[in-house]
Short mmCIF file of C-alpha atoms in Angstrom, two decimals:
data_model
loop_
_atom_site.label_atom_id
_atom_site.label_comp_id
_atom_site.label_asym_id
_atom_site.label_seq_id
_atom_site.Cartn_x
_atom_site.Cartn_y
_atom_site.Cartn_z
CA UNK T 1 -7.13 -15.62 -12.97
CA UNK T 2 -8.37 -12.58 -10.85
CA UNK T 3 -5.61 -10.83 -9.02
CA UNK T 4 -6.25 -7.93 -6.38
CA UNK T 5 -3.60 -5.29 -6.27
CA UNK T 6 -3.51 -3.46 -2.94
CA UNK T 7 -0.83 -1.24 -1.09
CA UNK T 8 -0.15 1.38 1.69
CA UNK T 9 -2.29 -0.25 4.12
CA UNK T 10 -0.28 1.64 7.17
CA UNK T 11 -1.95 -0.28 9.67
CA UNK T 12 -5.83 -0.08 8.92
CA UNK T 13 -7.04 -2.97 9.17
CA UNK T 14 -10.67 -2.47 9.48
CA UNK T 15 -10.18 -0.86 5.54
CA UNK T 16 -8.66 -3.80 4.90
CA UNK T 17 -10.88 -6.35 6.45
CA UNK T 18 -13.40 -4.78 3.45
CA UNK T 19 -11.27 -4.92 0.78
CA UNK T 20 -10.54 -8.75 1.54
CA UNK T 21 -14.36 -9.39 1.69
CA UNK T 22 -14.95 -7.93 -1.85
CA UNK T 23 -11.59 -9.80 -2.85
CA UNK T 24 -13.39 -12.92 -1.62
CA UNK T 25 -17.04 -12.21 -3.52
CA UNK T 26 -15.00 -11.19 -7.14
CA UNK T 27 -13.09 -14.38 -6.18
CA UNK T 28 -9.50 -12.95 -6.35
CA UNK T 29 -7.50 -15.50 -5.86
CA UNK T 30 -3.45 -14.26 -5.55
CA UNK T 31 -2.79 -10.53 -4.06
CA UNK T 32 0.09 -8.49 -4.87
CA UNK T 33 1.01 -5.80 -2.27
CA UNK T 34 2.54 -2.77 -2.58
CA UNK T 35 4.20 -2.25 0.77
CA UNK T 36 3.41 -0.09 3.91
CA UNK T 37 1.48 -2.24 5.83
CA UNK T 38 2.82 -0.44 8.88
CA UNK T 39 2.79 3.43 9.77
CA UNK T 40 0.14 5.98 10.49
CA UNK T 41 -2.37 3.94 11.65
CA UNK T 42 -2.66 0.96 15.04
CA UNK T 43 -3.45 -2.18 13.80
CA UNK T 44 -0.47 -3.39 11.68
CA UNK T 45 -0.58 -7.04 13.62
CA UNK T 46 -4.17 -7.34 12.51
CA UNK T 47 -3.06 -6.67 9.24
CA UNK T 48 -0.63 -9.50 8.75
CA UNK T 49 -2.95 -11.64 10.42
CA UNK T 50 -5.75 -11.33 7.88
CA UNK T 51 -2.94 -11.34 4.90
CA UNK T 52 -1.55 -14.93 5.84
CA UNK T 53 -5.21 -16.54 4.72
CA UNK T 54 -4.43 -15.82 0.92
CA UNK T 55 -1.67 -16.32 -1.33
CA UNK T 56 0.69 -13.16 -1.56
CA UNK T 57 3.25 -11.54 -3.12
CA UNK T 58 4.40 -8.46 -1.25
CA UNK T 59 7.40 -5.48 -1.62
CA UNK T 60 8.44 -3.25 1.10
CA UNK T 61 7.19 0.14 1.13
CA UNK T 62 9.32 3.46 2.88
CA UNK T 63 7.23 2.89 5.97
CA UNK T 64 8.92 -0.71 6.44
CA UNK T 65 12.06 0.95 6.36
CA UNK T 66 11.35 3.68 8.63
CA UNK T 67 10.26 1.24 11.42
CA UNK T 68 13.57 -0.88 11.28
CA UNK T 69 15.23 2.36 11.33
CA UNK T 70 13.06 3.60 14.41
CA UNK T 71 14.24 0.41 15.95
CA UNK T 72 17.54 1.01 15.72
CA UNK T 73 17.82 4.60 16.25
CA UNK T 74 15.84 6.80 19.31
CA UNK T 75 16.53 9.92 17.07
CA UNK T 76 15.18 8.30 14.17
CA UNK T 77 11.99 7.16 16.48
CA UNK T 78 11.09 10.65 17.50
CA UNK T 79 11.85 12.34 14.31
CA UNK T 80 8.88 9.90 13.03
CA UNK T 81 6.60 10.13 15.89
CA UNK T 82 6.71 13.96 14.85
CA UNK T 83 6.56 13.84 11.33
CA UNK T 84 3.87 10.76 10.85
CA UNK T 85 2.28 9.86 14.58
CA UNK T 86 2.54 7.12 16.34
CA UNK T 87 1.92 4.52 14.15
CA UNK T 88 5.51 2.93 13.77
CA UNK T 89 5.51 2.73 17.51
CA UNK T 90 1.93 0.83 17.32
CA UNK T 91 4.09 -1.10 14.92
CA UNK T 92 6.86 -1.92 17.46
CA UNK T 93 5.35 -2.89 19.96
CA UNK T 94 2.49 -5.25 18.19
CA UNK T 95 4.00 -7.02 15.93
CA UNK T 96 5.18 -10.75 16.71
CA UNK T 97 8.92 -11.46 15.87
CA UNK T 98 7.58 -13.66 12.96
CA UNK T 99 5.90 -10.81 11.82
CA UNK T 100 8.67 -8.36 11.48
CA UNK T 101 11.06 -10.92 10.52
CA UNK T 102 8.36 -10.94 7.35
CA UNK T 103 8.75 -7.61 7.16
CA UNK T 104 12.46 -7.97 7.09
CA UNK T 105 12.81 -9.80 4.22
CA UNK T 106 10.58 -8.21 2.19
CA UNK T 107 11.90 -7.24 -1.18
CA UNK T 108 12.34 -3.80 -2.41
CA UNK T 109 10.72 -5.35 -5.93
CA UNK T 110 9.71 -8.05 -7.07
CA UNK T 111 9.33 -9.59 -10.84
CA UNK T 112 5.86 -12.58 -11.00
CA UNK T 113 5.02 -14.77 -13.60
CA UNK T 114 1.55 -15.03 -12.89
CA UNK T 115 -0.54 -16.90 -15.76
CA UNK T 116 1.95 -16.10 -18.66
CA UNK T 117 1.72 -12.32 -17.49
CA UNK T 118 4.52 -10.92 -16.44
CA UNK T 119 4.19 -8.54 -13.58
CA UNK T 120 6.75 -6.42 -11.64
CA UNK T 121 5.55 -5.40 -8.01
CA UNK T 122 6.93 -2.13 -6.78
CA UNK T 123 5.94 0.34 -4.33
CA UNK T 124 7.42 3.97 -5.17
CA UNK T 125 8.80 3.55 -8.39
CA UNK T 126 10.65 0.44 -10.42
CA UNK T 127 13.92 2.24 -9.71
CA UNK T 128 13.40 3.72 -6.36
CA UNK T 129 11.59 2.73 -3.46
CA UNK T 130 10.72 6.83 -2.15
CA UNK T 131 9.96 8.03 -5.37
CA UNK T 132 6.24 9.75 -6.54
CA UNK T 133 4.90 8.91 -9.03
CA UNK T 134 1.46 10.89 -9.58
CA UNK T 135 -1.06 10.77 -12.24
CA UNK T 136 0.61 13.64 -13.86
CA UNK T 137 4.55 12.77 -13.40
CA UNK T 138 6.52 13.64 -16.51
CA UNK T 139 6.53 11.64 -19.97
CA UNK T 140 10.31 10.13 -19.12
CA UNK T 141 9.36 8.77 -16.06
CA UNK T 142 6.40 6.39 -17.39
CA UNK T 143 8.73 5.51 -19.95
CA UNK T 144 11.30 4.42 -17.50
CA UNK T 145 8.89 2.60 -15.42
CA UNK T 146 7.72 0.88 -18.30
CA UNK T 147 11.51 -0.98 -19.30
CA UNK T 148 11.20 -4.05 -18.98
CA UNK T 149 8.27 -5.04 -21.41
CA UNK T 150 6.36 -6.26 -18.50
CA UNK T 151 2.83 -7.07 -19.06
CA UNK T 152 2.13 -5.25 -15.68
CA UNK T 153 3.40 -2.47 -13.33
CA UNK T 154 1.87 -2.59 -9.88
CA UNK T 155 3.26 0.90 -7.88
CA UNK T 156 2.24 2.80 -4.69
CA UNK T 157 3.42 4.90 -2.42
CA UNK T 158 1.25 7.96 -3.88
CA UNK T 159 -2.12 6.63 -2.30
CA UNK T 160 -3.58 8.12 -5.94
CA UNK T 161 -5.24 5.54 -7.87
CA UNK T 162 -4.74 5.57 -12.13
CA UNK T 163 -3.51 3.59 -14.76
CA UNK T 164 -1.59 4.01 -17.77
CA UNK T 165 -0.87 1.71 -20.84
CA UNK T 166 2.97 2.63 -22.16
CA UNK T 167 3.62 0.29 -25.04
CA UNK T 168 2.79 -3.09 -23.62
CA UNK T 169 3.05 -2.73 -20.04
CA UNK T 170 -0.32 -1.54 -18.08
CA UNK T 171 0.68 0.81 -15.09
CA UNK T 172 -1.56 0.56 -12.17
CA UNK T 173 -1.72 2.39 -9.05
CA UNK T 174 -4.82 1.06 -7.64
CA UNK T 175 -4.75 3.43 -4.34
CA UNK T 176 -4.32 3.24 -0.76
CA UNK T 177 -6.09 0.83 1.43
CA UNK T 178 -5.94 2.53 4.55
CA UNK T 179 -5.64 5.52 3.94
CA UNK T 180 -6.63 7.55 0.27
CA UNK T 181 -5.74 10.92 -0.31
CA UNK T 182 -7.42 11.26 -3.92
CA UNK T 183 -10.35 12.97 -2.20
CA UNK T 184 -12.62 9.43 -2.72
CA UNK T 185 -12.60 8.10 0.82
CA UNK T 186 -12.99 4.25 1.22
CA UNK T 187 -10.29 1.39 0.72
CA UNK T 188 -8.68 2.19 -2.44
CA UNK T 189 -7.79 -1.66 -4.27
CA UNK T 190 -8.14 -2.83 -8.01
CA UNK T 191 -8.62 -6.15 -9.78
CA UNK T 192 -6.25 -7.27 -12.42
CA UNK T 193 -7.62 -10.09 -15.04
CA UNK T 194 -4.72 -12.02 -16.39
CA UNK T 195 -7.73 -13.70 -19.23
CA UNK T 196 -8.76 -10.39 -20.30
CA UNK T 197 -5.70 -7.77 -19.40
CA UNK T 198 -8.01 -5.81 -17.56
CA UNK T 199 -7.96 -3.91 -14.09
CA UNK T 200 -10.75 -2.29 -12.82
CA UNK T 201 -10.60 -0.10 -9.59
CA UNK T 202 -12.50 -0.20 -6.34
CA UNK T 203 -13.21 1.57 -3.10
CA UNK T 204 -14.79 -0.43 0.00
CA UNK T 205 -16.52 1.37 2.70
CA UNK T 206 -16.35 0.82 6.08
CA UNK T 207 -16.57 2.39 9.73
CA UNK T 208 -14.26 4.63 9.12
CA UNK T 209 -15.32 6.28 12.32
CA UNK T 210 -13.39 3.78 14.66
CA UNK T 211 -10.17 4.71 12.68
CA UNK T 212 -10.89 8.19 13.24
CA UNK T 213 -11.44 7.72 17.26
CA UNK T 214 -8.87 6.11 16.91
CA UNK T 215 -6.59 8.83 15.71
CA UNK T 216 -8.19 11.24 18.08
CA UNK T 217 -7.18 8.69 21.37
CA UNK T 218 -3.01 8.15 19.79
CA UNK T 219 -2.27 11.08 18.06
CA UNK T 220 -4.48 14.06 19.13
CA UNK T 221 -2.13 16.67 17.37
CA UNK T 222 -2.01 15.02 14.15
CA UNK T 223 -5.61 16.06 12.81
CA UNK T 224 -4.73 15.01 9.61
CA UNK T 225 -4.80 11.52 10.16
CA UNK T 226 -8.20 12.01 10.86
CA UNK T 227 -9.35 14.37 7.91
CA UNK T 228 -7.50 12.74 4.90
CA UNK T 229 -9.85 9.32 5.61
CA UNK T 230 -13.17 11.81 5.10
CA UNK T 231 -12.03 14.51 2.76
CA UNK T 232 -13.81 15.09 -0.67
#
């Protein structure tokens, strides 16, 4: 069985519109999710939209948690409007109630049995939901990450794409949909074989130009949400 591993959507859903169209020709047929499908960018209803025509299993990401908390708390809104644009607002008011209940009850991890392989789904870190784990975090950490003896680690959070084999347990990072910061612009995704243990990584293109107009219209002051989708 093919799986696709994809995270950190944050709202683009025309990046993820492509990924699910190469999901469909490689014939994926479960995704796990990493969390933060909201935040940064306007289209997080989209997003859920296009997710409830597969079979998922999905974690919360630190942008899930910052929107409840923006819901809750005015101070809390504007602290992220400043730090991260508008997107959680986007968030707020588009989403359904069904769709942030989902949201809601979204795990902070989550342990599969997927075709005798087991699999734990994450989106910082196994241990911590906010923690980074780059390509080049130290030796302890992949150890810890590893516990378990799972067959595979799915983790986000980073938006940096690698993997890592510690002991028996592949760790995979497979990237940011919606929005990379590797310096290798496109939707960011991977495939996971459970027949042949292997996971090889993609990147979709796609008008990435609407997401930047986008950007430009919401958050004019926030160039960065427009230069991290293009940067090399």
């Amino acid at each position: 069985m093919k799986i696709g591993l994809l995270g950190d959507i944050h709202g683009n859903s025309l990046a993820l519109e492509a990924v699910l169209a190469s999901a469909k020709a490689k014939n994926v047929e479960i995704l796990c999710l990493t969390g933060d499908f909201v935040g940064y960018y306007y289209s997080p209803d989209r997003v859920l939209d296009m997710l409830t025509e597969w079979s998922t299993f999905a974690v919360a990401g630190n942008h899930e948690h910052m929107l409840f908390e923006s819901l809750e708390s005015a101070e809390r809104r504007d602290e992220y409007l400043s730090k991260y644009g508008s997107g959680l607002i986007s968030a707020a008011c588009r989403l359904s109630p069904s769709q942030l209940e989902w949201l809601r009850k979204l795990p902070a991890k989550l342990e599969l049995d997927i075709s005798g392989q087991r699999i734990l789904l994450a989106h910082g870190a196994p241990w911590d939901t906010d923690c980074y784990l780059y390509p080049d975090a130290p030796e302890p950490h992949w150890t810890r990450a590893a516990e378990g003896n799972f067959d595979l680690v799915v983790l986000g959070h980073t938006h940096y794409r690698f993997q890592r084999k510690i002991g028996r347990s592949l760790i995979v990072n497979p990237g940011s949909v919606g929005q990379p910061r590797d310096r290798i612009p496109g939707a960011a995704w991977a495939v996971f074989d459970t027949d042949t243990m292997v996971c090889e990584h993609y990147s979709e293109s796609y008008d990435v130009s609407t997401v930047i107009q986008q950007a430009r219209v919401n958050d004019p002051n926030k160039k960065y949400l427009q230069e991290v989708l293009v940067r090399r």
